[in-house]
Coordinates of C-alpha atoms and ligand atoms in Angstrom, one line a residue:
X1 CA -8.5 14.9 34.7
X2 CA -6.9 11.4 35.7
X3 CA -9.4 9.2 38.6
X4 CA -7.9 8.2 41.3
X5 CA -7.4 4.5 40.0
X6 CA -5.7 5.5 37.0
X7 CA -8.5 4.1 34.5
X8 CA -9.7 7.1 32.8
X9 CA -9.1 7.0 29.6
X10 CA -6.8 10.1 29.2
X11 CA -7.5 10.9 25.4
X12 CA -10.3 10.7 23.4
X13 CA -9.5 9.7 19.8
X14 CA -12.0 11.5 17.4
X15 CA -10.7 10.3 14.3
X16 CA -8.6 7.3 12.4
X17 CA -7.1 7.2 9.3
X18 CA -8.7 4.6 7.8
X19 CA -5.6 3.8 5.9
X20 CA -2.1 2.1 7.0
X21 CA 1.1 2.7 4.8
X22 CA 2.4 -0.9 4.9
X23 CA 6.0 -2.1 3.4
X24 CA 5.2 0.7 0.8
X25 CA 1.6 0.0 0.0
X26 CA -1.6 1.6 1.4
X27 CA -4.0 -0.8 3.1
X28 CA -7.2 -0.9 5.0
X29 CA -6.9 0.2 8.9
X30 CA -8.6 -3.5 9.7
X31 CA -6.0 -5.4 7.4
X32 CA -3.0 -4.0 9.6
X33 CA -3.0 -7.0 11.7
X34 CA 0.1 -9.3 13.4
X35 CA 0.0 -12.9 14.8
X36 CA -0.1 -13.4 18.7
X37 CA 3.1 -15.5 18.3
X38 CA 4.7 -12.2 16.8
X39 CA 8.7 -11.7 18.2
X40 CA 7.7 -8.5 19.1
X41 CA 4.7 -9.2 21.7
X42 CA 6.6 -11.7 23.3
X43 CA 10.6 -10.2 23.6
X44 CA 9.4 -6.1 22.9
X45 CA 11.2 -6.3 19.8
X46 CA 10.0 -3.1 18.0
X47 CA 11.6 0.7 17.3
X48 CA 9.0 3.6 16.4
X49 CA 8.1 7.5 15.9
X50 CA 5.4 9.7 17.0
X51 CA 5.0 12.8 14.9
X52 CA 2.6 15.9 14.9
X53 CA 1.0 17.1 11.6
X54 CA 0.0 20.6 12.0
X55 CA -2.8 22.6 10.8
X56 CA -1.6 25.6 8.7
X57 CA -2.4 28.5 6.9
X58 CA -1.1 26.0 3.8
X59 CA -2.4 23.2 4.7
X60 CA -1.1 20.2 7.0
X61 CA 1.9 20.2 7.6
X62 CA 4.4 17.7 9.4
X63 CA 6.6 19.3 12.1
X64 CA 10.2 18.0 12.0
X65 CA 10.0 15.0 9.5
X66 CA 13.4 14.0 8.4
X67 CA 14.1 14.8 11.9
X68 CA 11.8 11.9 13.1
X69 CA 12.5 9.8 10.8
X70 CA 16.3 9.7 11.4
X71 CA 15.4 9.0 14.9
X72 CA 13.8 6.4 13.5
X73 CA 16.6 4.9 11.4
X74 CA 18.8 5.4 14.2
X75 CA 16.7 3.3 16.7
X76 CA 16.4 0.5 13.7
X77 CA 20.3 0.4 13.6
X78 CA 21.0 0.4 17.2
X79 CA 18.6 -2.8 17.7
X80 CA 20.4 -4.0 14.4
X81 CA 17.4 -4.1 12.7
X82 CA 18.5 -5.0 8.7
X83 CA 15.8 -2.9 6.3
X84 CA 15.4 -1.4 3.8
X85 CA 13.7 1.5 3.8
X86 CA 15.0 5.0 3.5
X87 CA 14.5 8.0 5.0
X88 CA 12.8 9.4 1.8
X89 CA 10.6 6.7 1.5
X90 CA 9.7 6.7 4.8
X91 CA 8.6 11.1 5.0
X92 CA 7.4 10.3 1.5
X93 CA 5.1 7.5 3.1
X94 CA 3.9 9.7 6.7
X95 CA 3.2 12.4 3.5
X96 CA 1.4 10.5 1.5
X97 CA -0.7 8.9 4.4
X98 CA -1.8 12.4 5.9
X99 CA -2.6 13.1 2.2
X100 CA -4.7 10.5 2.4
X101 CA -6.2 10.8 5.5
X102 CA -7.9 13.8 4.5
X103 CA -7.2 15.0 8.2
X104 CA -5.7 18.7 8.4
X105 CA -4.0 17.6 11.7
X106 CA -2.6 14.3 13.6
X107 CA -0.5 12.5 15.0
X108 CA 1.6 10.3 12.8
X109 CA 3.1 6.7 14.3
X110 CA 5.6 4.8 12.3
X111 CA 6.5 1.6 13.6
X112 CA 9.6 -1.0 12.7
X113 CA 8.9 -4.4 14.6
X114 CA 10.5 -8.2 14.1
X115 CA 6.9 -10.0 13.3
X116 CA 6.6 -14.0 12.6
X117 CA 7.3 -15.6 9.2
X118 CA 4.0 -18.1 9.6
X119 CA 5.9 -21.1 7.0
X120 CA 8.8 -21.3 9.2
X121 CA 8.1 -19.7 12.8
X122 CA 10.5 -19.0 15.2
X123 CA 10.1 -18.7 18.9
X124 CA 13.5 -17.4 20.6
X125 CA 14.7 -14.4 22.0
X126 CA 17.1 -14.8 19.0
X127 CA 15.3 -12.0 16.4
X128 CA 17.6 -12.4 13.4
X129 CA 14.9 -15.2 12.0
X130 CA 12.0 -12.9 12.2
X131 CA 10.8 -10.9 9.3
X132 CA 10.4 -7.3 9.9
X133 CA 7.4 -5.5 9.5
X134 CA 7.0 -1.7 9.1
X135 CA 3.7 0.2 9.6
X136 CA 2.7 3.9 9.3
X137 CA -0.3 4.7 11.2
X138 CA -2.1 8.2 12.0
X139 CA -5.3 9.6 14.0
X140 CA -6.0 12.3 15.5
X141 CA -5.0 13.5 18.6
X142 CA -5.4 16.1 20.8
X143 CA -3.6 17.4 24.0
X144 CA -2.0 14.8 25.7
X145 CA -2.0 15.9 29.0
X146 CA -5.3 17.4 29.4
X147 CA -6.8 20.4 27.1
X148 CA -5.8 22.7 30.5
X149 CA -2.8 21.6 30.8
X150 CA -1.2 23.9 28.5
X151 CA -2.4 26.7 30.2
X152 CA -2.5 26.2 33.8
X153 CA 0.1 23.3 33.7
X154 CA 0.4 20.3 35.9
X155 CA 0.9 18.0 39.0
X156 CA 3.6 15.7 38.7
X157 CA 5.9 13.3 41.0
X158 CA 9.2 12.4 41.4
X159 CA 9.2 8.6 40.3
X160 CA 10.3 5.7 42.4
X161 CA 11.5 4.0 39.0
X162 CA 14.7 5.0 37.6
X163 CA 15.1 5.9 33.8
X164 CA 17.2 2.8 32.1
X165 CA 20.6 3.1 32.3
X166 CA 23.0 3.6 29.0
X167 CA 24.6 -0.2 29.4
X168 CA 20.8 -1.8 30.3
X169 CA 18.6 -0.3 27.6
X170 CA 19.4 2.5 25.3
X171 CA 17.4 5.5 26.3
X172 CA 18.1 7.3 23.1
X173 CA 16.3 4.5 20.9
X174 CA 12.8 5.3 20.9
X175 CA 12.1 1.1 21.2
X176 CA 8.7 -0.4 22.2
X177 CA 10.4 -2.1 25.0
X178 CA 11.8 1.5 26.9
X179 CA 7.8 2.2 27.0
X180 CA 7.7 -0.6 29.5
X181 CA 9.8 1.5 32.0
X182 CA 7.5 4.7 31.1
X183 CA 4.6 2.5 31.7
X184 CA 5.7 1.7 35.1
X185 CA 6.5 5.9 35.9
X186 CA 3.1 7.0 34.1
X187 CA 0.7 4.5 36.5
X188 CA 2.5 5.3 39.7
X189 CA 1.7 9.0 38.8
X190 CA -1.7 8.5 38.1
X191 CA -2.7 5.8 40.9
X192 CA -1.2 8.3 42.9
X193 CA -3.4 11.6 41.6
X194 CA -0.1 13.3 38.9
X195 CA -0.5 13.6 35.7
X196 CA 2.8 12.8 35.1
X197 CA 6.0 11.0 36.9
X198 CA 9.5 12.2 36.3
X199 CA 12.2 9.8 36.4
X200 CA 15.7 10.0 37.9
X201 CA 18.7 8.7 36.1
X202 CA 20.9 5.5 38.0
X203 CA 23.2 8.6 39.5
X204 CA 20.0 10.0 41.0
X205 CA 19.5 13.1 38.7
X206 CA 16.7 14.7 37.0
X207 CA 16.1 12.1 33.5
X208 CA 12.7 12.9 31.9
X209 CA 9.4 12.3 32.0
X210 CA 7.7 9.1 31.3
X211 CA 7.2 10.6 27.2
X212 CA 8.4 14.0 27.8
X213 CA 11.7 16.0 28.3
X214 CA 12.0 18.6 31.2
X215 CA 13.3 22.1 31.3
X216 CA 13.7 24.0 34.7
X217 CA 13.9 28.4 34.5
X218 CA 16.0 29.6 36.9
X219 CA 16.2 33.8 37.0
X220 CA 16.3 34.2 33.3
X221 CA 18.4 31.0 32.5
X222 CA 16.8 27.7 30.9
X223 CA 18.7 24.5 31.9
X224 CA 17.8 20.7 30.5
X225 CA 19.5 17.5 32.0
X226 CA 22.1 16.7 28.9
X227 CA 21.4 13.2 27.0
X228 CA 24.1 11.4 29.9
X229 CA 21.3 11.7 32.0
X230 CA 19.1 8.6 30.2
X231 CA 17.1 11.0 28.2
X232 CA 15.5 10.6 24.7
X233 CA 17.1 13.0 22.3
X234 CA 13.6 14.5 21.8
X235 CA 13.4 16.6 18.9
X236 CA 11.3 19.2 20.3
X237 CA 13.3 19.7 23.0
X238 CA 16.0 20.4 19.8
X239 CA 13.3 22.7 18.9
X240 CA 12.9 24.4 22.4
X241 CA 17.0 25.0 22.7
X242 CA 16.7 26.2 18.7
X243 CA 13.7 28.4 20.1
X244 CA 15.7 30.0 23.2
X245 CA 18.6 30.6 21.3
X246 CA 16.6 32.9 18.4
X247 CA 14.7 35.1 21.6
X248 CA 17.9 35.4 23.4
X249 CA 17.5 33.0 26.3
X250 CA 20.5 31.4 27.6
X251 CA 20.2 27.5 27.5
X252 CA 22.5 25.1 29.3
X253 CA 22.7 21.4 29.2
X254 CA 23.5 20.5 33.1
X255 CA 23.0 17.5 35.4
X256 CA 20.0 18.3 37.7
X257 CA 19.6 17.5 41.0
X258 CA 15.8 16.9 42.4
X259 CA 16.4 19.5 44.5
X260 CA 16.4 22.1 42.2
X261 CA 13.7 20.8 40.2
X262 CA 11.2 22.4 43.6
X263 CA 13.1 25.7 43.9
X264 CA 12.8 25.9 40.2
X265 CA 11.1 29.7 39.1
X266 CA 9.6 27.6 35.9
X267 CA 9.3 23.8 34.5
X268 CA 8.2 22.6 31.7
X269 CA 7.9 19.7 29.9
X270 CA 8.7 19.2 25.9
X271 CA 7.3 16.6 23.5
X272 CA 5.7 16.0 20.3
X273 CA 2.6 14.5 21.9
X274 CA 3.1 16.9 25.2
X275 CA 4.0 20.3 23.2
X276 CA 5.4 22.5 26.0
X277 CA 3.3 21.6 28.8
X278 CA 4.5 24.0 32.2
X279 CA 4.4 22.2 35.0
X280 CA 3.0 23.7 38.4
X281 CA 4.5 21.5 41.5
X282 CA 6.4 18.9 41.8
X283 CA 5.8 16.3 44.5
X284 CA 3.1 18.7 46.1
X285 CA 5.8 21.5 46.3
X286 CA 4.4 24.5 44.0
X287 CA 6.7 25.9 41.5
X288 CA 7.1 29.4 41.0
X289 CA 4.2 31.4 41.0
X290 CA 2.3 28.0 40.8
X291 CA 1.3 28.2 37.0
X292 CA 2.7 29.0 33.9
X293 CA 6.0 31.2 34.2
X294 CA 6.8 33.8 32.0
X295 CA 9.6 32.4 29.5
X296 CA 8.1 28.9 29.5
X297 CA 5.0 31.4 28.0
X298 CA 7.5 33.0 25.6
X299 CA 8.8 30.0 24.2
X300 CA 5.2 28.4 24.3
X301 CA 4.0 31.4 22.2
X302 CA 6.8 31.1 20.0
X303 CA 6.3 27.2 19.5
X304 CA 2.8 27.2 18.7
X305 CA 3.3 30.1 16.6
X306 CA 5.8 28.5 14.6
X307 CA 3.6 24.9 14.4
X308 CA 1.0 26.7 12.9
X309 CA 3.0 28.6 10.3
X310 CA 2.2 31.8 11.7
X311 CA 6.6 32.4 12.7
X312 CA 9.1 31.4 10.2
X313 CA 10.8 28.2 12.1
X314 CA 15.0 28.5 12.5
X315 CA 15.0 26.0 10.2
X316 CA 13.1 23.7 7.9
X317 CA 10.7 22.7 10.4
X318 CA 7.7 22.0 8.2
X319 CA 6.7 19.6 5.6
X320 CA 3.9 21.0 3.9
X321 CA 1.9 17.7 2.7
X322 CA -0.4 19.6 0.2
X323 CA 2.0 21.5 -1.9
X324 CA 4.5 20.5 -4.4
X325 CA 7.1 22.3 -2.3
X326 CA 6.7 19.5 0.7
X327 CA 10.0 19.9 2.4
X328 CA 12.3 16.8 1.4
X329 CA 15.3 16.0 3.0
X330 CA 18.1 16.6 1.0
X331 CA 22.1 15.8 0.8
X332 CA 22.8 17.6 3.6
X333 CA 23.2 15.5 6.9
X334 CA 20.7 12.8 5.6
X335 CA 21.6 10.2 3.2
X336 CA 18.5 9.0 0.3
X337 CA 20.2 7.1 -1.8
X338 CA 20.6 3.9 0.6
X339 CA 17.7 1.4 -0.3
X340 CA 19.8 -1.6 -1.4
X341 CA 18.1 -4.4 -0.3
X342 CA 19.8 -5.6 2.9
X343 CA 21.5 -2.5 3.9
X344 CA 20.7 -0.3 6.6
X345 CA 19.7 2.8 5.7
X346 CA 21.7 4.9 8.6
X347 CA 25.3 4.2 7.8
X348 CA 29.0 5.1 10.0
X349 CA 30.0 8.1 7.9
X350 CA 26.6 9.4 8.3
X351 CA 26.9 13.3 9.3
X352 CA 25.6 13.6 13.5
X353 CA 22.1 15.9 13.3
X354 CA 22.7 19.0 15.2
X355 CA 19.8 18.2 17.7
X356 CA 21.8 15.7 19.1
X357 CA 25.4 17.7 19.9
X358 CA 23.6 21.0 20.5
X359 CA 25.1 22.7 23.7
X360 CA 26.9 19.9 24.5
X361 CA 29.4 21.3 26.6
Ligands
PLP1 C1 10.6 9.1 27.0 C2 10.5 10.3 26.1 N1 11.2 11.3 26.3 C3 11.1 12.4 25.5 C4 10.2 12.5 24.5 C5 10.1 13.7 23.7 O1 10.6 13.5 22.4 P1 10.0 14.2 21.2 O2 10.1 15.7 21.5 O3 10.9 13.8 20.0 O4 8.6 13.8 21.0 C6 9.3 11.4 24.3 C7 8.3 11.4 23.3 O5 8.5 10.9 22.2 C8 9.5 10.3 25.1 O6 8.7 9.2 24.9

C-alpha cells in the first residue's frame, strides 16, 4: 500500500474529535496550539500514550486504560517530569473525551510535553524552567498497517538502525524523542518497498518494530525478545502473553537472533495501533506458509474477540465509557490519591504492574 518513495499517506483519518482535554478542561480542537519556541520542538522534550477505544456490544470502550496511563506516569517520572495529575484524572479525562467525541471507536493520544512560559522564556536544553503542558487528543483511526494487513500479513526488513540502548535513551519510556529513532527504521522500510522495519538491539538481537512488538511461533511454542532487548513494555504484547497463557500456548521471553526470525513457522507483530498484525517474510525470505499461521490466527481470533466484548478478557481489560460501571482503577497496584500539587503521581513503593515482570525468567 506504501509507493515506492515512501509519501503515501498511510492512513486516512475519517474523523477528529473536535474537542481536546487540556490541564483538566475541554477545549476546542483549533485552541490546542503551542509556541514554535516550545522546549519540546526544539530538545524532544515530551512522554505520551496511544490507546484504542473499542466498539462494543455496550458501547465504547477503552482497552487497557489504567494500564496506559501508568505507562504514562511512568515515562513522566523517568524524564523527571514534576505534575500533577493522577492516574484517575487522567482515564477519567481519555473517558470523558470519548464521551464527548460522540465516536463509538478511536484512538486516544495523551500527551505530557515541557512547553514555553511566554513572560519569562527559556531557551536551554535545561527543561526544569519550562511549564508542562498535558493534552488528551482522539480521532479515529483505522488499521495501521493496511486494512489487508491483518489478514494476509506483511513485508518487512531487518533495519540498519539499532533500537536505543538502555544507558542512551530509555526504550521503555514511550518519549517523543525515541519516535526519532522509529522514524529513521519506519522510512528506510518504506523507501525501500516494507511496510515495516524491525530493529536489532546494540547486542545484535531481535528488538521491535519501529511502533510494534514481535512474536516468532516456533512448532507450537510463542517466543518474544524480553524487555533487555530495547523493547517498549507494550501492553498488548501483556495482552498477547495473558492471551497464550488462557489457550494453553507456551510463551517464553528469549533473546532472538535474526536468524531465527526467517526460519520462524509464524511472526507477528503486537500493538495498540498495529493489533496483531502476522507478518509474511522478512527481508524477502517468506515465513512459514507465507501468510497468516495458525496460532498467530488463534490468538488474533481471541484478541479481536475480546476488544469487542464478544470473550470475557483475563482481566479488567475494558473501560466501558457509557456506563456507570466504567472500569476505574482501584487500590490495587495503582495509587489515586497522589494529586498534591508538585508531586509525581508514580511514587518508589508503587506496586510493579504484572505486564512488566510477566515470564521474566
Ligand atoms: C516502539 C514501540 N514498541 C511497541 C509498541 C507496542 O506497544 P503497545 O502494545 O502498548 O501499543 C509501540 C506502540 O506503542 C511502540 O511504539
Amino acid at each position: 500500500m506504501f509507493s515506492k518513495d515512501g509519501n503515501t499517506k498511510d492512513v486516512a483519518t475519517p474523523r477528529i474529535c473536535d474537542v481536546v482535554w487540556h490541564n483538566g478542561e475541554f477545549i476546542k480542537w483549533n485552541d490546542a496550539r503551542v509556541h514554535v519556541m516550545s522546549h519540546v520542538l526544539h530538545y524532544g522534550s515530551s512522554i505520551f500514550e496511544g490507546i484504542r477505544c473499542y466498539a462494543t456490544k455496550n458501547g465504547p470502550a477503552v482497552f487497557r486504560l489504567p494500564e496506559h496511563m501508568k505507562r504514562f506516569l511512568n515515562s513522566a517520572k523517568i524524564y523527571r517530569m514534576d505534575h500533577k495529575w493522577t492516574l484517575e484524572q487522567l482515564c477519567d479525562g481519555a473517558i470523558e473525551l470519548v464521551r464527548r467525541s460522540g465516536m463509538d471507536q478511536c484512538y486516544i493520544r495523551p500527551i505530557l510535553f515541557r512547553s514555553l512560559d511566554e513572560e519569562h522564556p527559556a531557551f536551554g536544553v535545561n527543561p526544569f524552567p519550562n511549564p508542562l503542558a498535558c493534552y488528551i487528543g482522539a480521532w479515529d483511526w483505522g488499521k495501521y498497517l493496511g486494512d489487508e494487513a491483518i489478514e494476509k500479513g506483511v513485508d518487512v526488513c531487518i533495519s540498519t538502525w539499532n533500537r536505543l540502548t538502555p544507558n542512551s535513551m530509555p526504550a521503555m519510556a514511550k518519549s517523543g524523542a525515541n519516535y526519532m529513532n522509529s522514524q529513521l527504521i519506519k522510512m528506510e522500510a518504506l523507501l525501500n518497498g516494507f511496510a515495516e522495519g524491525i530493529a536489532l538491539d546494540d547486542r545484535g538481537y531481535v528488538s521491535e518494530g519501529s511502533g510494534e512488538n514481535i512474536f516468532l511461533v516456533s512448532g507450537d511454542v510463542v517466543l518474544t525478545p524480553p524487555l533487555s532487548s530495547s523493547i517498549l513494555p507494550g501492553i498488548t504484547r501483556d495482552s498477547v502473553i495473558q492471551i497464550c497463557q488462557e489457550l494453553g500456548i507456551t510463551i517464553k521471553e528469549r533473546t532472538i537472533q535474526r536468524a531465527a526470525l526467517y526460519v520462524a513457522d509464524e511472526l507477528f507483530f503486537s500493538g495498540t495501533a498495529a493489533e496483531i498484525t502476522p507478518i509474511r517474510s522478512v527481508d524477502r525470505i517468506t515465513v512459514g506458509n507465507g501468510g497468516r499461521g495458525q496460532i498467530t490466527a488463534k490468538i488474533q481470533k481471541h484478541f479481536f474477540e475480546i476488544t469487542k466484548g464478544e470473550r470475557p478478557a483475563p482481566g479488567d481489560w475494558l473501560s466501558l465509557v457509557n456506563t456507570e460501571t466504567a472500569s476505574r482503577p482501584d487500590n490495587n497496584g495503582y495509587k489515586t490519591d497522589n494529586s498534591a500539587k508538585g508531586s509525581s503521581s508514580s511514587q518508589e513503593s508503587e506496586p510493579v504492574l504484572k505486564y512488566q515482570t510477566a515470564l521474566r525468567d
